[in-house]
Coordinates of C-alpha atoms in Angstrom, one line a residue:
X18 CA 0.0 0.0 0.0
X19 CA 1.5 3.4 -1.0
X20 CA 1.7 6.2 1.6
X21 CA -1.1 8.1 -0.1
X22 CA -3.4 5.1 -0.2
X23 CA -2.5 4.4 3.4
X24 CA -3.5 8.0 4.2
X25 CA -6.8 7.5 2.5
X26 CA -7.5 4.4 4.5
X27 CA -6.5 6.2 7.7
X28 CA -8.9 9.1 6.9
X29 CA -11.7 6.5 6.2
X30 CA -11.0 4.8 9.5
X31 CA -11.1 8.1 11.4
X32 CA -14.2 9.2 9.6
X33 CA -16.0 6.0 10.7
X34 CA -14.6 5.9 14.3
X35 CA -14.5 9.5 15.4
X36 CA -16.3 10.3 17.6
X37 CA -18.7 7.3 17.6
X38 CA -18.7 3.6 17.1
X39 CA -18.5 2.1 13.6
X40 CA -22.0 0.9 13.9
X41 CA -23.4 4.4 14.5
X42 CA -21.2 5.8 11.7
X43 CA -22.4 3.1 9.4
X44 CA -26.0 3.9 10.2
X45 CA -25.3 7.6 9.6
X46 CA -23.7 6.8 6.2
X47 CA -26.5 4.4 5.1
X48 CA -28.4 7.0 3.0
X49 CA -25.4 7.6 0.8
X50 CA -26.7 5.9 -2.3
X51 CA -27.3 2.8 -0.2
X52 CA -23.6 2.2 0.2
X53 CA -21.6 2.0 3.4
X54 CA -17.9 1.9 2.6
X55 CA -16.2 -1.2 3.7
X56 CA -12.8 -0.2 2.3
X57 CA -11.2 2.3 0.0
X58 CA -13.0 2.5 -3.4
X59 CA -11.1 2.9 -6.7
X60 CA -9.7 6.5 -7.0
X61 CA -12.2 8.7 -9.0
X62 CA -11.6 11.3 -11.7
X63 CA -8.3 9.8 -12.8
X64 CA -6.7 10.8 -9.5
X65 CA -3.4 9.1 -8.5
X66 CA -2.4 8.0 -5.0
X67 CA 0.0 11.0 -5.0
X68 CA -3.0 13.3 -5.8
X69 CA -5.0 11.9 -2.9
X70 CA -2.0 12.3 -0.6
X71 CA -1.7 16.0 -1.6
X72 CA -5.4 16.5 -1.2
X73 CA -5.4 15.4 2.5
X74 CA -2.5 17.7 3.2
X75 CA -4.9 20.6 2.4
X76 CA -7.5 19.4 4.9
X77 CA -7.6 20.5 8.5
X78 CA -9.3 18.0 10.8
X79 CA -10.9 18.7 14.1
X80 CA -12.9 21.8 13.3
X81 CA -16.3 22.8 14.7
X82 CA -18.8 20.2 15.7
X83 CA -21.6 19.3 13.3
X84 CA -24.3 21.9 14.2
X85 CA -27.3 19.5 14.3
X86 CA -25.8 16.0 14.3
X87 CA -22.9 15.8 16.7
X88 CA -22.7 12.0 16.2
X89 CA -21.2 12.7 12.7
X90 CA -18.2 14.3 14.3
X91 CA -16.3 17.6 13.7
X92 CA -16.0 19.3 10.4
X93 CA -12.8 18.8 8.3
X94 CA -12.1 22.2 6.7
X95 CA -10.5 22.8 3.3
X96 CA -7.3 24.9 3.5
X97 CA -6.5 24.9 -0.2
X98 CA -7.4 27.4 -2.9
X99 CA -10.5 29.5 -2.8
X100 CA -12.1 31.3 -5.7
X101 CA -14.7 34.0 -6.2
X102 CA -17.7 33.4 -8.4
X103 CA -20.4 36.0 -8.9
X104 CA -19.1 37.9 -6.0
X105 CA -19.3 35.0 -3.6
X106 CA -16.4 33.1 -2.1
X107 CA -16.4 29.5 -3.4
X108 CA -14.5 27.1 -1.2
X109 CA -11.8 25.1 -2.9
X110 CA -10.9 23.6 -6.1
X111 CA -8.6 20.7 -6.5
X112 CA -7.4 19.8 -10.0
X113 CA -10.3 21.8 -11.4
X114 CA -13.0 20.2 -9.2
X115 CA -14.7 21.4 -6.0
X116 CA -12.9 20.0 -3.0
X117 CA -15.9 18.6 -1.2
X118 CA -16.9 16.8 -4.4
X119 CA -13.5 15.2 -4.6
X120 CA -13.6 14.1 -0.9
X121 CA -17.0 12.5 -1.5
X122 CA -15.9 10.7 -4.6
X123 CA -12.7 9.4 -2.8
X124 CA -14.8 7.7 -0.2
X125 CA -18.1 6.8 -2.0
X126 CA -17.3 6.9 -5.7
X127 CA -18.2 9.5 -8.2
X128 CA -21.5 11.2 -7.3
X129 CA -24.5 11.3 -9.7
X130 CA -25.7 14.7 -8.7
X131 CA -24.4 17.7 -6.8
X132 CA -22.7 17.1 -3.5
X133 CA -24.4 18.9 -0.6
X134 CA -23.5 19.6 3.0
X135 CA -25.5 18.5 6.0
X136 CA -23.4 20.8 8.2
X137 CA -24.1 24.0 6.1
X138 CA -20.4 24.8 6.1
X139 CA -19.2 25.2 2.5
X140 CA -15.6 24.7 3.4
X141 CA -16.2 21.3 5.1
X142 CA -14.9 18.2 3.2
X143 CA -15.7 15.5 5.8
X144 CA -17.4 12.7 3.9
X145 CA -19.9 11.9 6.7
X146 CA -21.1 15.5 6.3
X147 CA -21.8 15.2 2.6
X148 CA -24.5 13.6 0.5
X149 CA -25.3 13.1 -3.2
X150 CA -28.3 15.3 -3.9
X151 CA -29.6 17.8 -6.3
X152 CA -30.3 21.6 -6.4
X153 CA -33.9 21.3 -5.3
X154 CA -33.2 19.0 -2.4
X155 CA -30.3 21.2 -1.3
X156 CA -32.6 24.3 -1.4
X157 CA -35.3 22.4 0.6
X158 CA -32.7 21.3 3.2
X159 CA -31.4 24.8 3.4
X160 CA -34.9 26.1 4.2
X161 CA -35.4 23.3 6.7
X162 CA -32.2 24.3 8.5
X163 CA -33.0 28.0 8.2
X164 CA -29.7 28.6 6.2
X165 CA -31.3 30.6 3.4
X166 CA -31.5 34.2 4.3
X167 CA -35.1 35.3 4.5
X168 CA -35.9 38.2 2.3
X169 CA -37.8 41.2 3.8
X170 CA -41.3 40.1 4.1
X171 CA -42.6 43.2 2.5
X172 CA -41.2 45.9 0.2
X173 CA -41.9 49.6 0.6
X174 CA -45.1 49.1 -1.3
X175 CA -46.4 47.0 1.5
X176 CA -46.4 43.8 -0.5
X177 CA -43.8 41.2 -1.3
X178 CA -42.4 41.4 -4.9
X179 CA -44.1 44.8 -5.6
X180 CA -42.5 48.2 -6.1
X181 CA -43.9 51.6 -6.9
X182 CA -42.7 53.1 -10.2
X183 CA -43.3 56.4 -12.0
X184 CA -46.6 57.2 -13.6
X185 CA -48.3 56.0 -15.7
X186 CA -47.2 52.5 -14.7
X187 CA -48.1 52.6 -11.0
X188 CA -46.7 49.4 -9.6
X189 CA -44.4 46.7 -10.9
X190 CA -44.4 43.1 -9.8
X191 CA -41.3 40.9 -10.0
X192 CA -40.4 37.5 -8.6
X193 CA -37.1 35.5 -8.3
X194 CA -37.0 31.8 -8.9
X195 CA -33.8 29.8 -8.5
X196 CA -31.7 32.9 -8.9
X197 CA -33.6 34.2 -12.0
X198 CA -35.6 37.4 -11.6
X199 CA -38.8 37.5 -13.6
X200 CA -40.7 40.7 -14.6
X201 CA -44.5 40.1 -14.2
X202 CA -45.8 43.4 -15.5
X203 CA -47.1 46.8 -14.5
X204 CA -50.4 47.4 -12.6
X205 CA -52.5 50.3 -11.5
X206 CA -52.7 49.3 -7.8
X207 CA -50.3 47.6 -5.4
X208 CA -53.0 45.0 -4.7
X209 CA -53.2 44.0 -8.3
X210 CA -49.4 43.7 -8.5
X211 CA -49.4 41.7 -5.3
X212 CA -51.9 39.2 -6.6
X213 CA -49.9 38.8 -9.8
X214 CA -46.9 38.0 -7.6
X215 CA -48.9 35.4 -5.7
X216 CA -50.1 33.7 -9.0
X217 CA -46.4 33.6 -10.2
X218 CA -45.3 32.3 -6.8
X219 CA -47.8 29.5 -6.9
X220 CA -46.9 28.6 -10.5
X221 CA -43.1 28.8 -10.3
X222 CA -41.8 28.8 -6.7
X223 CA -44.1 26.0 -5.6
X224 CA -42.8 23.9 -8.4
X225 CA -39.2 24.7 -7.6
X226 CA -39.3 24.6 -3.8
X227 CA -42.6 23.1 -2.7
X228 CA -45.8 24.9 -1.8
X229 CA -44.9 24.8 1.9
X230 CA -42.0 27.2 1.3
X231 CA -43.9 29.8 -0.7
X232 CA -44.8 33.1 1.0
X233 CA -47.9 34.8 -0.4
X234 CA -49.1 38.3 0.0
X235 CA -52.6 37.0 0.5
X236 CA -52.1 33.5 2.0
X237 CA -55.8 33.2 2.8
X238 CA -56.5 33.1 -0.9
X239 CA -54.2 30.1 -1.4
X240 CA -55.2 27.8 1.4

């Protein structure tokens, strides 16, 4: 066994035994595509043992405890490169791939979807804090854990998604869905614009996030 492969096995052993028993860790890992690692899987993405060894030198173990599931142990934080995309700091790339995705793939095999965090810490690369999900599930999980910043419940107009504009337009309604802002039109009154927002929220946001996460201006009309 090469030193890098040995390091990978050591990380796997620590991940499964710190701070709980292997049985508890295995139970925690069970949802991961139905696989519980019994050993070190083949290296993904064409990585070599030396690549894996370098990867782990850029990981700091023993960070903050998992915020909601302490049985999963402390976070392992990425110390390598960080980049900025769309004004936001993105944690880590390793050989052109996101660091937490590489970590997941090393332990479980290449993911089918996007790799999401259960700890809500983008810099964490601990495999037991990651799962193979998708953008919708990640958004729903974020809402459930209150990670997504809540927008102001009402604009200056008094209604969500409505702003007053210069005559003759009156009021404009807009809505954002999965990062895309949609213009819904101009209306004579704020109430008309607010109801246009509600219709769009039901049509688009409910489909994207689930009806339970939609905030209406007139919720009594959508019960």
